[in-house]
PDB file of C-alpha atoms in Angstrom:
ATOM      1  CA  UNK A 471     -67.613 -55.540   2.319  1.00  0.00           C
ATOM      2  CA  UNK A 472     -68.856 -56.068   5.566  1.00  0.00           C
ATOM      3  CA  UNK A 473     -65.146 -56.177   7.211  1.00  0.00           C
ATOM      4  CA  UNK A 474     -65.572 -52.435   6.055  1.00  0.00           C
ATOM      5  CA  UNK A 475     -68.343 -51.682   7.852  1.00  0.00           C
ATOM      6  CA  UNK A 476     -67.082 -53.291  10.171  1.00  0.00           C
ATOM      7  CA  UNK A 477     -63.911 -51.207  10.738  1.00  0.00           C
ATOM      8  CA  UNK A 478     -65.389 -47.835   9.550  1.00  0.00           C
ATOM      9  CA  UNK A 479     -68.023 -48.644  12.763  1.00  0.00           C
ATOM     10  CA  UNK A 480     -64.766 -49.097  15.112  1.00  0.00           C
ATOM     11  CA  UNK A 481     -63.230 -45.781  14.074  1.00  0.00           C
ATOM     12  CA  UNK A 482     -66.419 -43.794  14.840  1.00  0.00           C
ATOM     13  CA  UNK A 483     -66.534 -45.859  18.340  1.00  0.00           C
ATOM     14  CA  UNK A 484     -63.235 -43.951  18.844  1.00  0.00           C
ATOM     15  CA  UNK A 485     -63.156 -41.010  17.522  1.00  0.00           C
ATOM     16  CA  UNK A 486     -66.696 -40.102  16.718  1.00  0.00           C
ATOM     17  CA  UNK A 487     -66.279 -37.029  18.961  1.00  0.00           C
ATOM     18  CA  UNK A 488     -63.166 -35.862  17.228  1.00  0.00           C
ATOM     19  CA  UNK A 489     -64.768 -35.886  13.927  1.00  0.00           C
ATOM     20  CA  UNK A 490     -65.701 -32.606  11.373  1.00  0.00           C
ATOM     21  CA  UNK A 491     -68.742 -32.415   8.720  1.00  0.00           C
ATOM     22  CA  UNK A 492     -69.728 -32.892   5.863  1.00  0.00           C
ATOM     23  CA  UNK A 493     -71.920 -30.077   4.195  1.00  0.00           C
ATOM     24  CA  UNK A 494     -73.950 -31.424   1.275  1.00  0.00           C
ATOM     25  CA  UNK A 495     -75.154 -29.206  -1.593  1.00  0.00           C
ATOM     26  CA  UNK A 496     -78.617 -29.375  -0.301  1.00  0.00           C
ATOM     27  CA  UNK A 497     -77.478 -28.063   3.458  1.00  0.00           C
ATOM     28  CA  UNK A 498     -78.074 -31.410   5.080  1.00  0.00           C
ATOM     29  CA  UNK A 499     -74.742 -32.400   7.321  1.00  0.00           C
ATOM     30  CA  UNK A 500     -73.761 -35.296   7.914  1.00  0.00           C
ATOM     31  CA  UNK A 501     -70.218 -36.865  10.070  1.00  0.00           C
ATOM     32  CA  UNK A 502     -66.943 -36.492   8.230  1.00  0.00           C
ATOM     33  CA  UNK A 503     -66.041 -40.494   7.436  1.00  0.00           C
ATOM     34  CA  UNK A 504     -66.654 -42.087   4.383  1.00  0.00           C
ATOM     35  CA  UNK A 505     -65.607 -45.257   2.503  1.00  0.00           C
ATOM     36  CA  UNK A 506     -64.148 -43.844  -0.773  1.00  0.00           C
ATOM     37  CA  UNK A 507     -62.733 -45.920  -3.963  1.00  0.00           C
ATOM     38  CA  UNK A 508     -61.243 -43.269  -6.693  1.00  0.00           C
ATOM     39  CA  UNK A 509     -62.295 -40.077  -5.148  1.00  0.00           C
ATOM     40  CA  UNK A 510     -66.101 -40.541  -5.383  1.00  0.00           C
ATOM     41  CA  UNK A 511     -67.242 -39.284  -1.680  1.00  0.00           C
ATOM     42  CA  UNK A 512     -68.299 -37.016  -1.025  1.00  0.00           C
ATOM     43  CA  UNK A 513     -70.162 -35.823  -3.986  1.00  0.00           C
ATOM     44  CA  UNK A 514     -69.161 -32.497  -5.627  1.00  0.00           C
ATOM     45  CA  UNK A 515     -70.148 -28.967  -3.628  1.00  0.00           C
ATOM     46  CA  UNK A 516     -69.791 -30.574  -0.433  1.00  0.00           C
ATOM     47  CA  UNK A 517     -67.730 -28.428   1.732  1.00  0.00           C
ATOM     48  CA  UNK A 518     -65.976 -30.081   4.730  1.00  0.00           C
ATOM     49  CA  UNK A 519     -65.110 -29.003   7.772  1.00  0.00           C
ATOM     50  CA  UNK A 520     -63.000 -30.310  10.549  1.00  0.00           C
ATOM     51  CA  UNK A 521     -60.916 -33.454  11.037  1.00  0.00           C
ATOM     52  CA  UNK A 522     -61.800 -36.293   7.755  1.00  0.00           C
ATOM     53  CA  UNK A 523     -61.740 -39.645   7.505  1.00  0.00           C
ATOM     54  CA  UNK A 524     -61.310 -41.559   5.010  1.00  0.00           C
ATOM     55  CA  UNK A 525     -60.934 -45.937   3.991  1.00  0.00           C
ATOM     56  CA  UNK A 526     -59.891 -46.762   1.177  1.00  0.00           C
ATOM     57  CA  UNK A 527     -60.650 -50.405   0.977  1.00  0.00           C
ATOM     58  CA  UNK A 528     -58.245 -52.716  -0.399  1.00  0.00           C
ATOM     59  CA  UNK A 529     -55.684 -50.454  -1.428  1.00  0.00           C
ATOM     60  CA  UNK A 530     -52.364 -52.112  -0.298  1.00  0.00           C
ATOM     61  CA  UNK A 531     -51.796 -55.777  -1.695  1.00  0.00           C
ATOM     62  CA  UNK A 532     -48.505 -57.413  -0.808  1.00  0.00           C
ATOM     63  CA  UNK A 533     -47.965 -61.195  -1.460  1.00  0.00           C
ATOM     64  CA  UNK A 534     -44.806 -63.169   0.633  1.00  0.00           C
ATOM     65  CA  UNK A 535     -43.657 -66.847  -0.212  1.00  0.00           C
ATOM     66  CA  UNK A 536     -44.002 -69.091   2.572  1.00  0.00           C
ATOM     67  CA  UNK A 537     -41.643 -72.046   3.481  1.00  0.00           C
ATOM     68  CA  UNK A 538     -42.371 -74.901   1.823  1.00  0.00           C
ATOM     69  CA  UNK A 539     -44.880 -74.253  -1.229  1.00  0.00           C
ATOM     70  CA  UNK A 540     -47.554 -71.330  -0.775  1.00  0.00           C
ATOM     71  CA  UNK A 541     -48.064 -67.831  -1.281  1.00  0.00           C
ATOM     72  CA  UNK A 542     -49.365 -65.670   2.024  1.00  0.00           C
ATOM     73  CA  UNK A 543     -51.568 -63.018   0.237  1.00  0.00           C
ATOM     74  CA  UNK A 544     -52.124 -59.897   2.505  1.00  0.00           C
ATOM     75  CA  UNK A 545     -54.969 -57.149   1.053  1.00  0.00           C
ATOM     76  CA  UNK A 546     -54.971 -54.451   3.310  1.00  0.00           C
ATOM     77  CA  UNK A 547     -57.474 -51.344   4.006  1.00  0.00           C
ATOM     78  CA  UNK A 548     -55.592 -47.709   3.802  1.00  0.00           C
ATOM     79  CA  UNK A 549     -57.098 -44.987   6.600  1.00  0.00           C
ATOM     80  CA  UNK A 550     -56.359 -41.413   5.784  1.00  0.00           C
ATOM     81  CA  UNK A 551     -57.027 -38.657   7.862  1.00  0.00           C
ATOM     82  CA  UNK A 552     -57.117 -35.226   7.069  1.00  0.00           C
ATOM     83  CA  UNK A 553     -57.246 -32.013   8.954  1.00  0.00           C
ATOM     84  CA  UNK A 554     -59.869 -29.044   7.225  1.00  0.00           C
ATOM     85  CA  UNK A 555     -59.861 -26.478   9.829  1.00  0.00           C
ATOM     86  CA  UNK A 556     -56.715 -23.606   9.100  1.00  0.00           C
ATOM     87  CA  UNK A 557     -56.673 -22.971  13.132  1.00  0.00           C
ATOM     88  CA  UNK A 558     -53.987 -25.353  14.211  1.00  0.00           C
ATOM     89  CA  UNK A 559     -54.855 -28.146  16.742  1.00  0.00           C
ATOM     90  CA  UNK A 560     -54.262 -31.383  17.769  1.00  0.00           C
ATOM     91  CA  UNK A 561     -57.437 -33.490  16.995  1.00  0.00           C
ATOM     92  CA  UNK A 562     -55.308 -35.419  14.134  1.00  0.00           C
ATOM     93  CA  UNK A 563     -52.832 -36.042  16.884  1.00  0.00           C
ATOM     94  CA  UNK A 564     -55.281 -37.326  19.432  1.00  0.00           C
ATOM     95  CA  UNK A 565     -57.063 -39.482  16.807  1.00  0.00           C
ATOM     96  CA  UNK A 566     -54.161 -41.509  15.733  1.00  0.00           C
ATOM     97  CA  UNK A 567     -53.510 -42.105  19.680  1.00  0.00           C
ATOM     98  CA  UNK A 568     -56.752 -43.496  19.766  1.00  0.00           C
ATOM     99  CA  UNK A 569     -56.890 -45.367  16.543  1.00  0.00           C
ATOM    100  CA  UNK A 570     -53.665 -46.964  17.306  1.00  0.00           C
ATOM    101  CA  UNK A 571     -55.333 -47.689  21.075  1.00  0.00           C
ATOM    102  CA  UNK A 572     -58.161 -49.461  19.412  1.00  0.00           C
ATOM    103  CA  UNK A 573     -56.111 -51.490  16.658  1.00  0.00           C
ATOM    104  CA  UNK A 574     -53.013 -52.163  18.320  1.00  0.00           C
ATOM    105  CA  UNK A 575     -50.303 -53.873  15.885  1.00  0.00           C
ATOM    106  CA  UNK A 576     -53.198 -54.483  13.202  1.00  0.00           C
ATOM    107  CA  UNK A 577     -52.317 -50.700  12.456  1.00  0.00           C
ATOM    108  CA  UNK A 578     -49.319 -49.569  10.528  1.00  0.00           C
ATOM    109  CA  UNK A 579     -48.923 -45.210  10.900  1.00  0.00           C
ATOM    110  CA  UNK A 580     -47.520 -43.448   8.533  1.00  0.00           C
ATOM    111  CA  UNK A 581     -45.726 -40.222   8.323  1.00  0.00           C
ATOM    112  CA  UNK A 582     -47.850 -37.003   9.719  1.00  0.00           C
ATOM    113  CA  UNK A 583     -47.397 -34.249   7.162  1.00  0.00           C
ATOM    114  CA  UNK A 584     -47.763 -30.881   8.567  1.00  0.00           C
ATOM    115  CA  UNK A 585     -49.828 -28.309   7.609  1.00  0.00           C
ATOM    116  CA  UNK A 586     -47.796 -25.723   5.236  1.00  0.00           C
ATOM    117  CA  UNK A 587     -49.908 -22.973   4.121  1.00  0.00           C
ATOM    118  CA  UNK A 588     -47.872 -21.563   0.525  1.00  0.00           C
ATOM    119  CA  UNK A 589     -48.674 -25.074  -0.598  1.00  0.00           C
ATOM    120  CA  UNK A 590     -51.457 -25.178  -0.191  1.00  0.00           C
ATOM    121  CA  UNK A 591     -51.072 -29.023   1.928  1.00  0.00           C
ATOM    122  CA  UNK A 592     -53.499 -29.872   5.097  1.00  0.00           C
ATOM    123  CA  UNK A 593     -52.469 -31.938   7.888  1.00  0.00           C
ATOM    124  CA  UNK A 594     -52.743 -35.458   7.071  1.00  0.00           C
ATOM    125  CA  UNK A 595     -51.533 -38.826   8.268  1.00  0.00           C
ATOM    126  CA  UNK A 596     -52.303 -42.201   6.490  1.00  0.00           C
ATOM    127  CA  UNK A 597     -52.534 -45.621   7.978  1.00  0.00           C
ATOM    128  CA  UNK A 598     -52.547 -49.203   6.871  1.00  0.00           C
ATOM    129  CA  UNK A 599     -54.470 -51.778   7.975  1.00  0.00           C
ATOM    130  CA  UNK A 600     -54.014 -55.385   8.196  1.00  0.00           C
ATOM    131  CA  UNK A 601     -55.809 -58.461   9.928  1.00  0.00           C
ATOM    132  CA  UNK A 602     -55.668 -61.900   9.989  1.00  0.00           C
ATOM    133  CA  UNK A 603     -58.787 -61.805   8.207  1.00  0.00           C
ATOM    134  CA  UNK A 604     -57.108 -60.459   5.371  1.00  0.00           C
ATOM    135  CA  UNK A 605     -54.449 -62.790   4.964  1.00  0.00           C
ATOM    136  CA  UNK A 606     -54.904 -66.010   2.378  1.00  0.00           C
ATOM    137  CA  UNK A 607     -52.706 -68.653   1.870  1.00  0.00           C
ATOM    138  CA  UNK A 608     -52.294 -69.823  -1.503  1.00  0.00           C
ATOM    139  CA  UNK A 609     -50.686 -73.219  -2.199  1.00  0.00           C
ATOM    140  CA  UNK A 610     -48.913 -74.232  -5.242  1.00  0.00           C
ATOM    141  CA  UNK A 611     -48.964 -78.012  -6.456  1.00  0.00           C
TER     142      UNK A 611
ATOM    143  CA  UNK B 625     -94.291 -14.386 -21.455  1.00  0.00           C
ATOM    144  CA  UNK B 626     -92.409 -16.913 -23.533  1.00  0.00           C
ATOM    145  CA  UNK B 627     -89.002 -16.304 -24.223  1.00  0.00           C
ATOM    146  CA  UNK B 628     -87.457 -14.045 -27.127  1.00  0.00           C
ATOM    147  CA  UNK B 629     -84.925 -16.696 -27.872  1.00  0.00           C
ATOM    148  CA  UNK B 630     -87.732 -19.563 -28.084  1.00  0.00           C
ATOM    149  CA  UNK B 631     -86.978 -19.485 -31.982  1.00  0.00           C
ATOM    150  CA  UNK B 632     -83.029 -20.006 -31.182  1.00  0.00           C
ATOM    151  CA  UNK B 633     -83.187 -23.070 -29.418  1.00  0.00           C
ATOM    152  CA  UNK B 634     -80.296 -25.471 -30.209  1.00  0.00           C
ATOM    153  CA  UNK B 635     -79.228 -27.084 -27.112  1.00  0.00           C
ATOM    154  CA  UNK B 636     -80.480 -28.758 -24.193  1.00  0.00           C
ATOM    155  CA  UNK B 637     -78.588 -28.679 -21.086  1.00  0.00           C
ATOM    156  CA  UNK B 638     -79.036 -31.761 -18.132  1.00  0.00           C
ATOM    157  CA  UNK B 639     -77.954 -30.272 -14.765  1.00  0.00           C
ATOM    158  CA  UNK B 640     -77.995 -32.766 -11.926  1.00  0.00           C
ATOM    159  CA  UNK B 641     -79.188 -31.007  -8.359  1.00  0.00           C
ATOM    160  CA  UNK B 642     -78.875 -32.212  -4.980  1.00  0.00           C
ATOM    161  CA  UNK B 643     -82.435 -33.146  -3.728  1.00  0.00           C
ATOM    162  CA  UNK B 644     -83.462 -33.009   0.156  1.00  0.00           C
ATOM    163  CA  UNK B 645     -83.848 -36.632   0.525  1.00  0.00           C
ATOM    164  CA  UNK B 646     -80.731 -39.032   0.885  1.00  0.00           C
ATOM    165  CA  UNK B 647     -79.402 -42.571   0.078  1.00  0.00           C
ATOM    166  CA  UNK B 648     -77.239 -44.814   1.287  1.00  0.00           C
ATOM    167  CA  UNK B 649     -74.460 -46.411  -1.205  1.00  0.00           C
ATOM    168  CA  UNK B 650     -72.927 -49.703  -1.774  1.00  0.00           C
ATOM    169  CA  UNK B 651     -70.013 -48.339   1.036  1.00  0.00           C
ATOM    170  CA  UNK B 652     -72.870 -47.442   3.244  1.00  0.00           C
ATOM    171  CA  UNK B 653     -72.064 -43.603   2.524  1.00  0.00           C
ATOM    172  CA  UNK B 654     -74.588 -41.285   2.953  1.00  0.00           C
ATOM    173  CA  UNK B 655     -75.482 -38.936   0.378  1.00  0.00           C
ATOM    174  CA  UNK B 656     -77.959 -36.550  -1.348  1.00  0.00           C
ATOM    175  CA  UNK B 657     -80.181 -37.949  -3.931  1.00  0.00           C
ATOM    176  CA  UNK B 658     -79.430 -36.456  -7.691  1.00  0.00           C
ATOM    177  CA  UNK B 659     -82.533 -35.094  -9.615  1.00  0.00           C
ATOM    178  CA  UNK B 660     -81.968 -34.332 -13.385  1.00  0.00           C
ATOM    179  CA  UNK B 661     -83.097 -30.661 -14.133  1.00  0.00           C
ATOM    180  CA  UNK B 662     -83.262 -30.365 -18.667  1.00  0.00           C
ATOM    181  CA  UNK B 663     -82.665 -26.802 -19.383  1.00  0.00           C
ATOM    182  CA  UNK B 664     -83.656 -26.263 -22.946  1.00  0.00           C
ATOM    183  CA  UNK B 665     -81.585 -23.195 -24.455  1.00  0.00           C
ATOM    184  CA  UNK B 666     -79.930 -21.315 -27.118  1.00  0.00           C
ATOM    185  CA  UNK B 667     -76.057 -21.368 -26.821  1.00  0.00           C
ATOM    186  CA  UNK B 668     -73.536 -19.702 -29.423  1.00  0.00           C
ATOM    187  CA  UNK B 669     -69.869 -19.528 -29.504  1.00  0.00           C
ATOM    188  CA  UNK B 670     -68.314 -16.733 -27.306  1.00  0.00           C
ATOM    189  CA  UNK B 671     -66.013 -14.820 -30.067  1.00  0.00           C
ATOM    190  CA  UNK B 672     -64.126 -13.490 -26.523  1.00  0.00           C
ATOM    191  CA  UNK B 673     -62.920 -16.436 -25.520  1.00  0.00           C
ATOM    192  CA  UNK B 674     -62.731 -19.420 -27.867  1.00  0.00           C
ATOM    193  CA  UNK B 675     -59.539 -21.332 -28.563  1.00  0.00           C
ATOM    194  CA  UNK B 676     -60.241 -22.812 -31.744  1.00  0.00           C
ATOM    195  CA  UNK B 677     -58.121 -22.289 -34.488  1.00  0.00           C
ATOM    196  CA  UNK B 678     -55.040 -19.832 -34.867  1.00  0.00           C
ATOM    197  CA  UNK B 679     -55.335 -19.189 -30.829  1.00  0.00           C
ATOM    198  CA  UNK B 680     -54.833 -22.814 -30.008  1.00  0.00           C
ATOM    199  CA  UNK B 681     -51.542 -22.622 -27.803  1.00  0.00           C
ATOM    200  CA  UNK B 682     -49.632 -25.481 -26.353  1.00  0.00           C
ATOM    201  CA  UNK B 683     -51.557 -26.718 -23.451  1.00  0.00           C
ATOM    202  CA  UNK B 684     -54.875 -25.504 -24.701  1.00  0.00           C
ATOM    203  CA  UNK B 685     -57.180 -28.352 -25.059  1.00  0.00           C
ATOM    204  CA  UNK B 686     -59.204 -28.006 -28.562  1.00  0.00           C
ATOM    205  CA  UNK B 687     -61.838 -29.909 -28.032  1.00  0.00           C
ATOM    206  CA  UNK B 688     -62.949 -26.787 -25.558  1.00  0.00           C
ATOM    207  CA  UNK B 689     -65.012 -23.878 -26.740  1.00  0.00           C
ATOM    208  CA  UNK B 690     -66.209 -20.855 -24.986  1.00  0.00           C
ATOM    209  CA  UNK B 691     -70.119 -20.569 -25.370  1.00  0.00           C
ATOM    210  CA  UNK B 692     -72.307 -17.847 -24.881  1.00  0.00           C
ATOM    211  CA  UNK B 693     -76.300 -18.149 -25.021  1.00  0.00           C
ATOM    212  CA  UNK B 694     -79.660 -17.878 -22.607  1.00  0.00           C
ATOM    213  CA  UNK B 695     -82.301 -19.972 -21.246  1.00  0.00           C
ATOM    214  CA  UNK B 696     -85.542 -20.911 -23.284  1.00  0.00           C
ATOM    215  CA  UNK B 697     -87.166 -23.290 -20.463  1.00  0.00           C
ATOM    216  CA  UNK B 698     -87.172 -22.666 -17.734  1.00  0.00           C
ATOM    217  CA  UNK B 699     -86.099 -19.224 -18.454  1.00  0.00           C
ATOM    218  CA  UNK B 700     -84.790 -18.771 -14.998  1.00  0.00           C
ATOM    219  CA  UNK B 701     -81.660 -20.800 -13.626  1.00  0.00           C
ATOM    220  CA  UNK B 702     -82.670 -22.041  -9.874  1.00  0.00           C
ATOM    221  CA  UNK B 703     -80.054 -20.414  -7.615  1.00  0.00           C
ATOM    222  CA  UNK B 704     -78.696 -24.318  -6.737  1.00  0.00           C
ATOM    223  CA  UNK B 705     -77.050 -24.739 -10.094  1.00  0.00           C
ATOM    224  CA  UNK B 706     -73.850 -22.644  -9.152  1.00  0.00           C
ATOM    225  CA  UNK B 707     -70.405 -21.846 -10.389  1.00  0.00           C
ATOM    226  CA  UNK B 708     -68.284 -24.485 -11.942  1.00  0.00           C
ATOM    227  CA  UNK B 709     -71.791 -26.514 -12.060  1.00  0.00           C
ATOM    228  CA  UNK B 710     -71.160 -29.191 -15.027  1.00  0.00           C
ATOM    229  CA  UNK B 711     -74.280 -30.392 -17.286  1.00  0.00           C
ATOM    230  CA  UNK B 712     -74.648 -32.619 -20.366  1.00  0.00           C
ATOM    231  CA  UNK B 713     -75.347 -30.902 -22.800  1.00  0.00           C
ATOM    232  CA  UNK B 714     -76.749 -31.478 -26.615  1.00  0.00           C
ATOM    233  CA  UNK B 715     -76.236 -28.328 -28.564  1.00  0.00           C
ATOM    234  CA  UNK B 716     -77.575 -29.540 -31.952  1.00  0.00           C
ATOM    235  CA  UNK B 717     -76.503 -33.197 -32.624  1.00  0.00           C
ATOM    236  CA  UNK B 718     -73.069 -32.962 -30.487  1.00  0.00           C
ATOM    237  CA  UNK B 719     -72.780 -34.366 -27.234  1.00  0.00           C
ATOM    238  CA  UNK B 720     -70.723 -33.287 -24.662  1.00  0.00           C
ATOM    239  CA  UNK B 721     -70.038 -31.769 -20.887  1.00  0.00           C
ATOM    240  CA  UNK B 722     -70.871 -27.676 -19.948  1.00  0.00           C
ATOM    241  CA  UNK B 723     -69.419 -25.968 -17.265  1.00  0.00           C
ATOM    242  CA  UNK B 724     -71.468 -23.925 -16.324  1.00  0.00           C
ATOM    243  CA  UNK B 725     -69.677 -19.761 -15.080  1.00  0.00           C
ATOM    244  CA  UNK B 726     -71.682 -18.257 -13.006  1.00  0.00           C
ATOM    245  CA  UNK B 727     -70.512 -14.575 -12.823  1.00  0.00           C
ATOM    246  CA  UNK B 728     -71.701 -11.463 -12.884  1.00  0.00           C
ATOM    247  CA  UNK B 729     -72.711 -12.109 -16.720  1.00  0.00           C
ATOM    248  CA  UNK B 730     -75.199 -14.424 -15.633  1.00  0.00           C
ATOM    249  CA  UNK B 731     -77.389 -11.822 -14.169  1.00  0.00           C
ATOM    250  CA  UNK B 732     -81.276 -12.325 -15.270  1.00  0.00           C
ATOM    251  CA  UNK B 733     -83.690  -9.585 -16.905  1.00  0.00           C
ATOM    252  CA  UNK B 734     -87.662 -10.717 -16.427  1.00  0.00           C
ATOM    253  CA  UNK B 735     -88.138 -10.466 -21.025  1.00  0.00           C
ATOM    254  CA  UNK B 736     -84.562 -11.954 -21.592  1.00  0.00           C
ATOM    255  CA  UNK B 737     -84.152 -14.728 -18.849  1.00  0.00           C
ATOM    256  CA  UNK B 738     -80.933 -15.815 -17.259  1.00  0.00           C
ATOM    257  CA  UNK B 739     -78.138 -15.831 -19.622  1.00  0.00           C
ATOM    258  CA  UNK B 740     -75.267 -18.619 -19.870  1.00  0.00           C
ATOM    259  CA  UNK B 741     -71.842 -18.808 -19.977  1.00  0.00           C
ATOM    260  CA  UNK B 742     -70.082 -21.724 -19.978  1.00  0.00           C
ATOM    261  CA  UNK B 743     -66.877 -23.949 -21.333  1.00  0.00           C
ATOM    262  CA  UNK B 744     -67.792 -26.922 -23.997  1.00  0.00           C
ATOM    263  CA  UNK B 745     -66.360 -29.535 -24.306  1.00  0.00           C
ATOM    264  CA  UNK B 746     -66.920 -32.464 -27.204  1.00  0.00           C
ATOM    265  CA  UNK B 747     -67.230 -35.764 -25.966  1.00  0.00           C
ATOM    266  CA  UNK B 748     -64.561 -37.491 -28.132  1.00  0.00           C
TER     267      UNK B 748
END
């Protein structure tokens, strides 16, 4: 849990100026990242505004056999961010420049979906990432 | 002054309402505090726009009702609980959620209180 913190207080180092809001129900605002398992954040009637972001902790798992005897186990964190505001910019675009400045090769981008308004989709891009940290070796025997 | 439906009651209705203070959660999220808010009320089934019985279609969930009804205490809904606003609700001895519509229909009179429209639906 703390590796979370950990890399949710990294991404506001970087992009804390890029960031949008979060609007509670009882008017109180607070900055648009969150740590989210199964849609729980933010709580219902909270309107957002602006660029999102959003970790979804341990959401990629991927095992690969090693030579000899041993399993490398790889649990990776997923990092979605999503664009609120209708009035095209390029705050998204800026972010994942600085996001993949900070991580380097510990940060896998995805595909950037544009914005298409009869379906009602939002900018978004979604990135994995992995660290050594994350990696265990299993042996067998 | 009391209200005219105080005999009616049947129901009790637990709204949850963002409070002004805020807590942190195991993710370190920040969030509003939930209060429970129990309104006791009289709710009835909507004849409008229930799909029980020969008007179930494909799709339709049945374990939904349309309910119609107004509030005993507090008489008055706060303006916080809003549209789409889900409770859980009692209505005799069934449990289940309400969610809560908040149209024009829910317009309070000072004798009758604010009324309530909502859908039901039976926890299964």
């Amino acid at each position: 849990m703390d590796d979370i913190k950990n890399l949710k207080e990294r991404i506001l180092e970087s992009i804390v100026d890029l960031l949008g809001e979060y609007t509670f129900a009882n008017g109180l605002k607070e900055k648009a990242i969150a740590v989210d398992i199964g849609g729980k954040y933010p709580p219902k009637n909270t309107k957002i505004s602006g660029l999102e972001c959003v970790i979804v902790p341990q959401s990629e798992l991927s095992a690969s056999w090693m030579l000899g005897s041993g399993v490398s186990l790889e649990v990776s964190h997923r990092i979605e961010l999503k664009q609120w505001d209708e009035k095209p910019n390029r705050q998204l675009m800026i972010a994942v420049q600085r996001l993949v400045i900070t991580f380097g090769s510990d940060l896998n981008v995805g595909p950037r979906l544009a914005p298409i308004d009869k379906l009602g989709n939002i900018e978004s891009c979604s990135m994995i990432f992995t660290n050594y940290e994350n990696r265990r070796l299993i042996r067998n025997g | 002054m009391p209200s005219p439906f105080a005999s009616l009651e049947n129901a009790t209705l637990t709204f949850s309402l963002s409070s002004q203070s805020m807590e942190i959660d195991e993710w370190g999220n920040r969030l509003p505090v939930q209060e429970d808010l129990v309104v006791r009320c009289w709710l009835a089934v909507d004849s409008n726009g229930s799909f029980v019985g020969d008007y179930a279609m494909p799709g339709v969930d049945e374990s939904e009702q349309t309910l119609k009804g107004y509030c005993i205490d507090p008489m008055f809904l706060p303006d916080l609980i809003t549209h789409g606003s889900e409770a859980i609700a009692i209505i005799g001895s069934t449990k289940g959620r309400f969610i809560l519509y908040r149209g024009l229909d829910g317009i309070a009179t000072p004798v009758t209180g604010s009324s309530l429209k909502g859908v039901f639906r039976r926890q299964v």
